[in-house]
CSV table of C-alpha atoms in Angstrom, one decimal:
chain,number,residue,atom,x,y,z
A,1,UNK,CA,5.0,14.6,36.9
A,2,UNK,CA,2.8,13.0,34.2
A,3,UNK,CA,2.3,9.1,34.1
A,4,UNK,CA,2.5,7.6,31.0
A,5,UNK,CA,2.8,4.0,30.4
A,6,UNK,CA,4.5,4.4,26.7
A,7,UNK,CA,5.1,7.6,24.6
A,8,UNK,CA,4.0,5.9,21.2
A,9,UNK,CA,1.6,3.3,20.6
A,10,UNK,CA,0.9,2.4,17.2
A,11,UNK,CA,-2.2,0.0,16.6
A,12,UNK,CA,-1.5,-2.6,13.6
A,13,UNK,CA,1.0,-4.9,12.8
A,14,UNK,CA,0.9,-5.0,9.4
A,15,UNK,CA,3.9,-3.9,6.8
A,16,UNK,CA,3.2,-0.1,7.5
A,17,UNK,CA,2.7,-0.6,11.6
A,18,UNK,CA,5.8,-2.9,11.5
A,19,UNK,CA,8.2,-0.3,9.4
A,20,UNK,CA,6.9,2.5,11.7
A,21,UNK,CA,7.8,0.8,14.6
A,22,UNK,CA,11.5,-0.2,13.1
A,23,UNK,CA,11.6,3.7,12.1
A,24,UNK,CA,11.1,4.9,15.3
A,25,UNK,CA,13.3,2.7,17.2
A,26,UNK,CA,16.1,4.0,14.8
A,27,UNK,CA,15.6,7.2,15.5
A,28,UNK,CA,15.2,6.7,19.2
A,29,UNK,CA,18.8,5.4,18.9
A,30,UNK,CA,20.3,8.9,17.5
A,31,UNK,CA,18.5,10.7,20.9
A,32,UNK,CA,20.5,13.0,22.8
A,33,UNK,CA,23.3,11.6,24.8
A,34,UNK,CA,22.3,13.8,27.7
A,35,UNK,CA,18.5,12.5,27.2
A,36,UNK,CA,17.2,11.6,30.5
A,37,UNK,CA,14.8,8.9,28.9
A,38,UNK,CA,14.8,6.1,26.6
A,39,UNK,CA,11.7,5.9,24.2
A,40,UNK,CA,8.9,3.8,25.2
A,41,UNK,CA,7.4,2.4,21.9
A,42,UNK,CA,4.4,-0.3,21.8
A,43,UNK,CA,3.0,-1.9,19.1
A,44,UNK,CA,-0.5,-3.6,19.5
A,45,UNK,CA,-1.0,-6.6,17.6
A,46,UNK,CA,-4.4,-8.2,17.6
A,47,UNK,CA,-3.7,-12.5,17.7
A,48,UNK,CA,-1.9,-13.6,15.2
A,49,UNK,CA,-2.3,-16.9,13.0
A,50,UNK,CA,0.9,-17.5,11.5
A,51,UNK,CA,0.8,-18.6,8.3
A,52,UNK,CA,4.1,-20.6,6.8
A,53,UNK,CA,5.6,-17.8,4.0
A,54,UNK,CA,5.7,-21.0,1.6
A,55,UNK,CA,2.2,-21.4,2.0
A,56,UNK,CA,1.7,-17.5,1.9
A,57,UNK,CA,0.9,-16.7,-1.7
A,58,UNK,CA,-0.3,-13.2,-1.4
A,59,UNK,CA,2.3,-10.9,-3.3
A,60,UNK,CA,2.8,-7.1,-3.4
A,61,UNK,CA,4.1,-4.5,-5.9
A,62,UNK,CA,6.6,-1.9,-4.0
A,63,UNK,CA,8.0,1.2,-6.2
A,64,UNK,CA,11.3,2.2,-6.5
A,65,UNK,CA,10.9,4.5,-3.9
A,66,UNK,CA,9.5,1.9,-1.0
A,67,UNK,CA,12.6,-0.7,-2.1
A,68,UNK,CA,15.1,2.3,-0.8
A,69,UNK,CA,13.1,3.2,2.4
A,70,UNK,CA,12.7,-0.8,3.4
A,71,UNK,CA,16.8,-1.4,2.9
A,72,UNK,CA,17.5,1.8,4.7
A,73,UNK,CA,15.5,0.3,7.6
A,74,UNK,CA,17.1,-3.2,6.7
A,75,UNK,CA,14.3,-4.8,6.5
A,76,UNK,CA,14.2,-5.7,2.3
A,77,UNK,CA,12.8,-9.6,2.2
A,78,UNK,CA,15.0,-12.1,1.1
A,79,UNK,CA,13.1,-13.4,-2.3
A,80,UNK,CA,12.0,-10.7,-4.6
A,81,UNK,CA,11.4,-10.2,-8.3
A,82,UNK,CA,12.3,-6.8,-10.1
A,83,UNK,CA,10.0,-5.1,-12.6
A,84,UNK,CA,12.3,-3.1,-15.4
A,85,UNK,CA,9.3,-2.4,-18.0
A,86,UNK,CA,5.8,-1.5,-17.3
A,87,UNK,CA,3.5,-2.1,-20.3
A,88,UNK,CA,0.2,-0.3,-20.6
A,89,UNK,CA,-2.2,-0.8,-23.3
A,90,UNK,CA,-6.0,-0.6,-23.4
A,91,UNK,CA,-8.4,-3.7,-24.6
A,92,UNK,CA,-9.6,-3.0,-28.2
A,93,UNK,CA,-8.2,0.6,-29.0
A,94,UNK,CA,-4.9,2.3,-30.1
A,95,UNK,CA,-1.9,3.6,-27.9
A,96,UNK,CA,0.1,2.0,-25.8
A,97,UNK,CA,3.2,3.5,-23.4
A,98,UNK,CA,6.1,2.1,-22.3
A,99,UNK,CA,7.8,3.0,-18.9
A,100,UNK,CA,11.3,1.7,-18.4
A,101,UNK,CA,14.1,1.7,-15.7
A,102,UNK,CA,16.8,3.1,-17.7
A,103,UNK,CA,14.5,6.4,-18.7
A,104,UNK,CA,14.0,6.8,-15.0
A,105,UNK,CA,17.8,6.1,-14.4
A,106,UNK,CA,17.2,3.1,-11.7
A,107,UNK,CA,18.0,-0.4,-11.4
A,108,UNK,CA,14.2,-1.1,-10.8
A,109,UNK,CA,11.1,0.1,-11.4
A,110,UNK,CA,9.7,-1.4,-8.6
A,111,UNK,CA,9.7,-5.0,-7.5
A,112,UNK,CA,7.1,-7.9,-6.8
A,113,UNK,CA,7.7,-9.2,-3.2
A,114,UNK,CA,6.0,-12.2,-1.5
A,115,UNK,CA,3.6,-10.1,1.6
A,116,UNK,CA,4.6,-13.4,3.9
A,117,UNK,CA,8.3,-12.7,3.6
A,118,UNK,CA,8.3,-9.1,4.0
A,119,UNK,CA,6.1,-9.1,6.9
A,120,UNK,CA,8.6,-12.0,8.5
A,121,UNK,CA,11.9,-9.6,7.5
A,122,UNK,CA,9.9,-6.4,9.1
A,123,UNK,CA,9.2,-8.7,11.8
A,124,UNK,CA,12.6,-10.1,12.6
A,125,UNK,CA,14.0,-6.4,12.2
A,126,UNK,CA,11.9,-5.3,14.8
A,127,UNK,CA,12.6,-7.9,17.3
A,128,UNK,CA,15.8,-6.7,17.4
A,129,UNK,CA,14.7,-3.4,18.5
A,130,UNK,CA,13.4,-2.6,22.2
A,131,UNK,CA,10.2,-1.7,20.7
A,132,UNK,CA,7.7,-3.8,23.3
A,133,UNK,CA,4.9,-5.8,21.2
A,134,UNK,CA,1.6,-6.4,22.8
A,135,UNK,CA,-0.9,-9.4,21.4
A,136,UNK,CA,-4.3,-9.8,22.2
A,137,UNK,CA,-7.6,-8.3,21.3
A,138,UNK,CA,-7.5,-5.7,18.5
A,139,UNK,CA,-6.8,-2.4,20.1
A,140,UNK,CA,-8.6,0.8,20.4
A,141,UNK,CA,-8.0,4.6,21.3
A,142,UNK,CA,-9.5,7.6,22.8
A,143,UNK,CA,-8.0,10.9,24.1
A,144,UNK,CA,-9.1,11.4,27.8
A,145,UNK,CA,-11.0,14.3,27.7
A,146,UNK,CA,-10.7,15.8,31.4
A,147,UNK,CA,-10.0,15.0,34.7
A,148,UNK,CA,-11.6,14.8,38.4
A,149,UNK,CA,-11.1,18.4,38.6
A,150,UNK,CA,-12.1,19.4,35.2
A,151,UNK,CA,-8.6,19.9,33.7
A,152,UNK,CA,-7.8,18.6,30.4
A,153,UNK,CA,-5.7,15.3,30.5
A,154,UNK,CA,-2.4,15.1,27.7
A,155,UNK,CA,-2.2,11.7,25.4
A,156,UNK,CA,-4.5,9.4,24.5
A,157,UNK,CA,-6.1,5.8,26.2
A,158,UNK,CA,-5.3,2.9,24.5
A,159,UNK,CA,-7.5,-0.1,25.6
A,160,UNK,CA,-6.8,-3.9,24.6
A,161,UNK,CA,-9.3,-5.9,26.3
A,162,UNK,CA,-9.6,-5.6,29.9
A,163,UNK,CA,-5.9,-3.6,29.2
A,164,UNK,CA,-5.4,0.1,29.4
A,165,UNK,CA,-2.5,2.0,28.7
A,166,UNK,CA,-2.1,5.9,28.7
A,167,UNK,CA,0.2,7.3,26.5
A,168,UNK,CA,1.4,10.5,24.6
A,169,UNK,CA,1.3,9.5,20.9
A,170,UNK,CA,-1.6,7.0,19.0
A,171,UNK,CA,-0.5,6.3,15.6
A,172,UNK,CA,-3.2,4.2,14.0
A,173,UNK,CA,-2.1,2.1,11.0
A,174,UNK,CA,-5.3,-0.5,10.6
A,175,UNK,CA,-8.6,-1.0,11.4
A,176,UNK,CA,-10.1,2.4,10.6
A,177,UNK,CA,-12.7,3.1,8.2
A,178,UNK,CA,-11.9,6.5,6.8
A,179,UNK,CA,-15.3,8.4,6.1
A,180,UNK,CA,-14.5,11.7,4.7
A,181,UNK,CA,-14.6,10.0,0.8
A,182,UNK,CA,-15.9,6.9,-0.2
A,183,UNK,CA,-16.8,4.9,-3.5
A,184,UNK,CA,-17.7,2.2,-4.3
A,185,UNK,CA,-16.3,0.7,-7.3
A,186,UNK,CA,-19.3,-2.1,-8.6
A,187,UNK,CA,-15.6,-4.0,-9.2
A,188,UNK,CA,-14.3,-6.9,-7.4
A,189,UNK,CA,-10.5,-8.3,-8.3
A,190,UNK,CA,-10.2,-11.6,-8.8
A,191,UNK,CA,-6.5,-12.6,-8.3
A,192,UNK,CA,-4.2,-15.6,-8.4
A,193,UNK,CA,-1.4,-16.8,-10.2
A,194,UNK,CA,-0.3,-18.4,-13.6
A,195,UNK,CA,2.1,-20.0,-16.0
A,196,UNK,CA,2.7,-19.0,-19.6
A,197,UNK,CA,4.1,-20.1,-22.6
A,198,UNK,CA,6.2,-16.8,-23.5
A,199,UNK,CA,7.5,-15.1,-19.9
A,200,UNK,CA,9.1,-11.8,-20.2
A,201,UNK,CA,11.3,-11.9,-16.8
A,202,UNK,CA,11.0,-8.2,-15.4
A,203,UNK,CA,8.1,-7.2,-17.4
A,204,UNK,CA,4.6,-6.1,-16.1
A,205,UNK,CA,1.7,-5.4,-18.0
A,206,UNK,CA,-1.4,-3.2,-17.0
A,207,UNK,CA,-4.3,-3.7,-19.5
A,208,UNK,CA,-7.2,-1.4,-19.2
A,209,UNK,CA,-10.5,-2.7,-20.4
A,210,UNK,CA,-14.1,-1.8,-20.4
A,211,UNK,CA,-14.5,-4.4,-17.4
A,212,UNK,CA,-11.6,-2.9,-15.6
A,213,UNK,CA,-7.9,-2.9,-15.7
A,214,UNK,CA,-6.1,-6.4,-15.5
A,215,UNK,CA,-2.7,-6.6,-13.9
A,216,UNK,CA,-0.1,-9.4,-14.8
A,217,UNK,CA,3.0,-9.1,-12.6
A,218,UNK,CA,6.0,-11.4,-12.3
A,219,UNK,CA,5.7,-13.5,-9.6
A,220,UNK,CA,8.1,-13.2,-6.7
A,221,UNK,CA,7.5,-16.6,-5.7
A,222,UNK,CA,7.1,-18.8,-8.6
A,223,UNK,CA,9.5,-19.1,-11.4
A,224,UNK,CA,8.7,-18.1,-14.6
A,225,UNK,CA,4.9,-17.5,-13.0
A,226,UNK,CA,3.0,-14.3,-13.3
A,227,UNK,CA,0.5,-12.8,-10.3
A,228,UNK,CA,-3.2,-12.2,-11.8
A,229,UNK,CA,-5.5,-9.2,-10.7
A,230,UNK,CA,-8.3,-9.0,-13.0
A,231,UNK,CA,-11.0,-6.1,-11.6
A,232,UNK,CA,-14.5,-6.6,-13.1
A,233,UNK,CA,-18.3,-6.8,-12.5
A,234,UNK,CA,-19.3,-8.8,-9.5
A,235,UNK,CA,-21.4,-11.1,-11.2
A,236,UNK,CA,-18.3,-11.4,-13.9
A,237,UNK,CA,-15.8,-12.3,-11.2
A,238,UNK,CA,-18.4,-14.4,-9.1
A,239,UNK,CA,-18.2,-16.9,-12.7
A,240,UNK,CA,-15.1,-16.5,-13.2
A,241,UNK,CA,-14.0,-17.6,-9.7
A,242,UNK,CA,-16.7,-20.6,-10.2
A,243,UNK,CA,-15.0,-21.7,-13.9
A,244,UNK,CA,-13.7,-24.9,-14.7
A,245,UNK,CA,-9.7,-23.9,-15.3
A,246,UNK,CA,-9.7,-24.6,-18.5
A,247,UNK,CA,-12.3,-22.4,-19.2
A,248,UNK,CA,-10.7,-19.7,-16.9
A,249,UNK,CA,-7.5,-20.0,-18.6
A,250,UNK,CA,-9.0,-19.9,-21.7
A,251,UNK,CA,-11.0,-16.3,-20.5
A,252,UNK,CA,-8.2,-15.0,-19.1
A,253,UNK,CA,-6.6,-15.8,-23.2
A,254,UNK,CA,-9.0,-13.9,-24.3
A,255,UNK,CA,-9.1,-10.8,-22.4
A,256,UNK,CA,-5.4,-10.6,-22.1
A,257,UNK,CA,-4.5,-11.3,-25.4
A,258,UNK,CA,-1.8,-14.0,-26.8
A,259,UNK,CA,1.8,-11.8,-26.0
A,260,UNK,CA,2.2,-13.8,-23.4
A,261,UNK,CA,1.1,-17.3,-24.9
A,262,UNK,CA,-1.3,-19.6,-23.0
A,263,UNK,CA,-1.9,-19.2,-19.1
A,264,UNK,CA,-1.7,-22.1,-16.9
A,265,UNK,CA,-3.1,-21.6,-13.3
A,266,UNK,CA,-0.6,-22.0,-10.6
A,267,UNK,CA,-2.8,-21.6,-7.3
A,268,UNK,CA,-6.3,-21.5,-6.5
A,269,UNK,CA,-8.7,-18.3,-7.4
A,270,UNK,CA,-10.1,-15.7,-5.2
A,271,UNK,CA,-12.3,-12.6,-5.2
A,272,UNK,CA,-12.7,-9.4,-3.1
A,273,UNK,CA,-14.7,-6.0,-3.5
A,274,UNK,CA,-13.0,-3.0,-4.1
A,275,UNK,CA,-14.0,0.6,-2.9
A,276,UNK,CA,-12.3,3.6,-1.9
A,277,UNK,CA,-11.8,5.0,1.4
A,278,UNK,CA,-10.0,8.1,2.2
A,279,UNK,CA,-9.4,10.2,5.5
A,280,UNK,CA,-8.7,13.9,4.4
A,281,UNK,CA,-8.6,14.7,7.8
A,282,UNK,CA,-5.7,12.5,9.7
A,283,UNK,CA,-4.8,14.4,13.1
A,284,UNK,CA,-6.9,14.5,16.4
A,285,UNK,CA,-5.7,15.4,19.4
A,286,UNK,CA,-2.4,13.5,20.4
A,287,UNK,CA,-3.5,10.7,17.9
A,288,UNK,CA,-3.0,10.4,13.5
A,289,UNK,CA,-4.2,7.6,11.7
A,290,UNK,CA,-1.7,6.6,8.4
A,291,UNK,CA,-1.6,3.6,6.1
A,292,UNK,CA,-4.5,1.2,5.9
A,293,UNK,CA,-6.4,3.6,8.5
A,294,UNK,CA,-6.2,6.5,6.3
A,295,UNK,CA,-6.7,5.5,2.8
A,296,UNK,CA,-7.9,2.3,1.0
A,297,UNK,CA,-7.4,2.5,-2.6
A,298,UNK,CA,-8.4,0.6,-6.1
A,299,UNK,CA,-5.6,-1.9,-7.0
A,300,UNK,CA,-5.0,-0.3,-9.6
A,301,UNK,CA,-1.2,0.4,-10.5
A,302,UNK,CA,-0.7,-0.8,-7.2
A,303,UNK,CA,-0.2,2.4,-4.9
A,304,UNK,CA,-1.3,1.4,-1.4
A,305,UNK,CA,1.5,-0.4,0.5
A,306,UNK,CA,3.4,2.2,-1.2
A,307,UNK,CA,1.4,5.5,-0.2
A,308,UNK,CA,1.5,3.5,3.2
A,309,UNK,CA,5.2,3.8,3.2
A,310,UNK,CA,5.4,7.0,2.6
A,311,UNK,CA,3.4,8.1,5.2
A,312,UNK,CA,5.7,6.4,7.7
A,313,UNK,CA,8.7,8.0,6.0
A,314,UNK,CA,7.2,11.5,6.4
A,315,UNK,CA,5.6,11.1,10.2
A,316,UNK,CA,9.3,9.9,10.9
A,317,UNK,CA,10.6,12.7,9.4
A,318,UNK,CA,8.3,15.2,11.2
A,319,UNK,CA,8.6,13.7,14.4
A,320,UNK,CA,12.1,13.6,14.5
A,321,UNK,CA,12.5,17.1,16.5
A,322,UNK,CA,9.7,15.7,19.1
A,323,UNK,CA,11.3,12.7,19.7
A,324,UNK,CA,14.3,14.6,21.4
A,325,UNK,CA,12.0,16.1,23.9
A,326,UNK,CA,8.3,13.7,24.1
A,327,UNK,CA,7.5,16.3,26.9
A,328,UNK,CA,6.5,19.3,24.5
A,329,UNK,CA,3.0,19.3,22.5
A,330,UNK,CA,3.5,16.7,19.8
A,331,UNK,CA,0.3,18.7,17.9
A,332,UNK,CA,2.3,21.3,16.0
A,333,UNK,CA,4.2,18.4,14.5
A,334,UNK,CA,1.5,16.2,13.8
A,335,UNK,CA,-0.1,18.8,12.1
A,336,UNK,CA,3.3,19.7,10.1
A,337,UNK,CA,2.6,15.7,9.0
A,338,UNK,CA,-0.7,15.9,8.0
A,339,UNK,CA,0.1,19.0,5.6
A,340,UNK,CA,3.6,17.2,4.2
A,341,UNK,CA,1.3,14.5,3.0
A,342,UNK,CA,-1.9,16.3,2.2
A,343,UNK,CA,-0.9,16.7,-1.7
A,344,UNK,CA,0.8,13.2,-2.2
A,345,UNK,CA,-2.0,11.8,-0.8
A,346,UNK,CA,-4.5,13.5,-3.1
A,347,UNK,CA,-3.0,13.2,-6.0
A,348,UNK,CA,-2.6,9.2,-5.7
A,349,UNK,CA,-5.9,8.7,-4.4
A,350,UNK,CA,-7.1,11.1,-7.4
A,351,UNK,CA,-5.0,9.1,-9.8
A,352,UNK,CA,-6.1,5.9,-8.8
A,353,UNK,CA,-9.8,6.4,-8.9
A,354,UNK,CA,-9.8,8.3,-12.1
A,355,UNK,CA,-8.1,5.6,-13.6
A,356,UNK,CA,-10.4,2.3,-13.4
A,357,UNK,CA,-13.5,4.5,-14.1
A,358,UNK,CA,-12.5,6.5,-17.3
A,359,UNK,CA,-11.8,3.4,-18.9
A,360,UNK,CA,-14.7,1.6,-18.1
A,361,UNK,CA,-17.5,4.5,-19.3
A,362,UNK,CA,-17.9,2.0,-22.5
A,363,UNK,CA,-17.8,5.3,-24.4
A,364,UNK,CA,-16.2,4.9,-27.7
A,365,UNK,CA,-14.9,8.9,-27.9
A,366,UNK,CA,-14.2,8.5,-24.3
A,367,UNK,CA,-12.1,5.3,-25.4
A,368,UNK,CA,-10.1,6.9,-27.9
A,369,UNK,CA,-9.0,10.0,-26.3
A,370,UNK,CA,-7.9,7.6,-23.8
A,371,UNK,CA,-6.0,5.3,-26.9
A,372,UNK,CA,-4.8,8.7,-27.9
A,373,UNK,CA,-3.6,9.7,-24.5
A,374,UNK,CA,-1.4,6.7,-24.1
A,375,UNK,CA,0.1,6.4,-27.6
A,376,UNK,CA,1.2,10.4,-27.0
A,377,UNK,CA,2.8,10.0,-23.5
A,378,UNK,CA,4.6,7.0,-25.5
A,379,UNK,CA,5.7,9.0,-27.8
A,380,UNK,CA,6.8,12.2,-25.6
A,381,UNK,CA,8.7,11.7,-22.8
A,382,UNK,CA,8.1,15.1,-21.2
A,383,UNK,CA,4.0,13.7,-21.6
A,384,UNK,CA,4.4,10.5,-19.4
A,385,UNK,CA,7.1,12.4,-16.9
A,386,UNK,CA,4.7,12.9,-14.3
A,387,UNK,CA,2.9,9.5,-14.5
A,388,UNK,CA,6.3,7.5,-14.2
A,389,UNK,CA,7.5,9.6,-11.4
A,390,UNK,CA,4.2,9.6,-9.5
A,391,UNK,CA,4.1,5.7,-9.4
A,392,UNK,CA,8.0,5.4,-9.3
A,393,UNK,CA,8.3,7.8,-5.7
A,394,UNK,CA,5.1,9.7,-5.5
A,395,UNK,CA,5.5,13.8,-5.6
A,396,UNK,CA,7.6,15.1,-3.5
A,397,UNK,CA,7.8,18.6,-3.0
């Protein structure tokens, strides 16, 4: 009889690793009652700082779509702030389009959540769960490619430190660099938080420039406040990050516009590069990477946590059937994954790098097809349908 010391390891424990984990244990709950085996689930956690959620700032923008998949797994945080109207305009030209809950028929858009306290609700969900979680080193995993006499050896080696583990199933979440496409943007995103004079609760704007496209979010965390990611040269951002914050403030005026009234910063400033990184190619033998591990996106409308998610919903989904009986070839329905998500998956990474770079070709006919775009899918509901149900749920087939 084979030896295996888990049937699933998953290697992250970020939001994505942490909703996988809670996804599987539910599942492993509905098994068979004339299984002979309970599922043996590990999640591999590298060491973790714990950082107070109060002192957490980081904030995240989940769809309509991830809010209903994270209370199905009861695992929604606690603090939360819902977005009902997505404005998006472009710096300097005409058009504008308006996306609202009640034309999509939902309470929400999406909603702003605070990344401490989701990843301390996913966290307390799982520990409820049987689901065994191993700290230490960051974690790494191979398939073992033959044996002493030759003979091709099932699952996959999982190695943390001087640790290894054999098992059946590798689902990587972080920690991957996917190589099949890459860009890089010549952006960073400078991001923190402000005040303003005029706040629109449940409003969130997306402003496309010839920089790059400026977010301003309601803040999940801060009443009346509003979370800041402004993409932009290097050398732009590097200034902006070293401003005085008055002058910021005033900047931030400027680019932005006056809708909102005068900004105020809340917390300190910081920057990062973006790029994109995307595995077309997610399935090896006995192993698939999803999440962070697969794709890295621009900010940009904020899609990744929620592709993320949706990967987790499908793999659960296909692995369902396996689940019942771990000792069949978990290939055929790893590969059924990879093909669920194959067109989702291109058409948000697609839409998110055409995006930032159309806007940003400084070309003035460019610019106003892009004006004329906007003020047409505003106009024309059947013009903007796609968009708004893209970034409300993603496409579903």
């Amino acid at each position: 009889m084979e030896n295996f010391d888990f049937d699933i390891a998953i290697l992250g424990a970020g939001p994505v690793g942490l909703a996988l984990a809670i996804g599987l244990s539910k599942l492993a709950e509905k098994k068979p009652a004339n299984s002979t085996q309970a599922l043996r689930i590990a999640l591999f956690q590298g060491q973790q700082v714990p950082i107070p959620p109060e002192k957490d700032t980081r904030v995240l923008a989940l769809n309509h779509g991830s809010r209903v998949f994270l209370e199905a797994i009861e695992a929604w945080p606690n603090k939360s702030t819902d977005i009902k109207t997505v404005h998006v305009s472009q710096k300097g030209r005409l058009g504008r389009t308006l996306i609202t809950d009640a034309e999509m028929a939902v309470p929400r858009l999406g909603s702003m959540v605070s990344y401490a306290y989701l990843h301390q609700s996913l966290s307390t969900r799982l520990a409820n769960t049987p689901v065994t979680i191993l700290s230490g080193e960051l974690a790494s995993a191979q398939a073992p490619a033959q044996d002493d006499s030759c003979q091709n050896i099932a699952g996959a080696m999982v190695t943390q430190g001087e640790h290894k583990y054999r098992v059946r199933l590798v689902i990587q979440c972080d920690g991957l660099r996917a190589q099949d496409i890459q860009r890089q943007y010549d952006q960073h995103a400078l991001i923190t938080s402000v005040y303003v004079r005029y706040p629109q609760p449940g409003w969130a704007w997306e402003r496309f420039t010839q920089e790059g496209p400026l977010a301003v979010l309601p803040h999940p965390i801060f009443p009346g406040a509003q979370s800041i990611v402004w993409a932009t040269s290097p050398t732009k951002a590097r200034q902006l990050l070293e401003m005085p914050e008055a002058e910021f403030e005033q900047a931030l005026l400027e680019h932005f516009g006056d809708r909102l009234g005068r900004f105020t910063l809340a917390e300190k400033r910081a920057i990062f590069p973006l790029h994109l990184n995307v595995n077309t190619h997610t399935v090896k033998p006995s192993m698939v990477v999803i999440g962070n591990a697969a794709q890295t996106l621009h900010p940009v409308a904020g899609q990744g946590l929620n592709l993320g998610l949706r990967d987790v919903a499908t793999l659960l989904n296909c692995l369902a059937p396996w689940l019942n009986h771990v000792q069949q070839d978990v290939q055929t329905f790893l590969l059924r994954y990879q093909e669920a998500r194959s067109i989702d998956r291109r058409i948000t990474w697609e839409l998110t790098d055409f995006l930032p770079r159309v806007f940003t070709t400084k070309n003035p006919l460019v610019e106003h097809a892009c004006g004329l775009s906007l003020l047409a899918m505003d106009m024309a509901k059947p013009l903007r349908q796609p968009l708004t149900t893209q970034l409300l749920q993603g496409f579903r087939p």
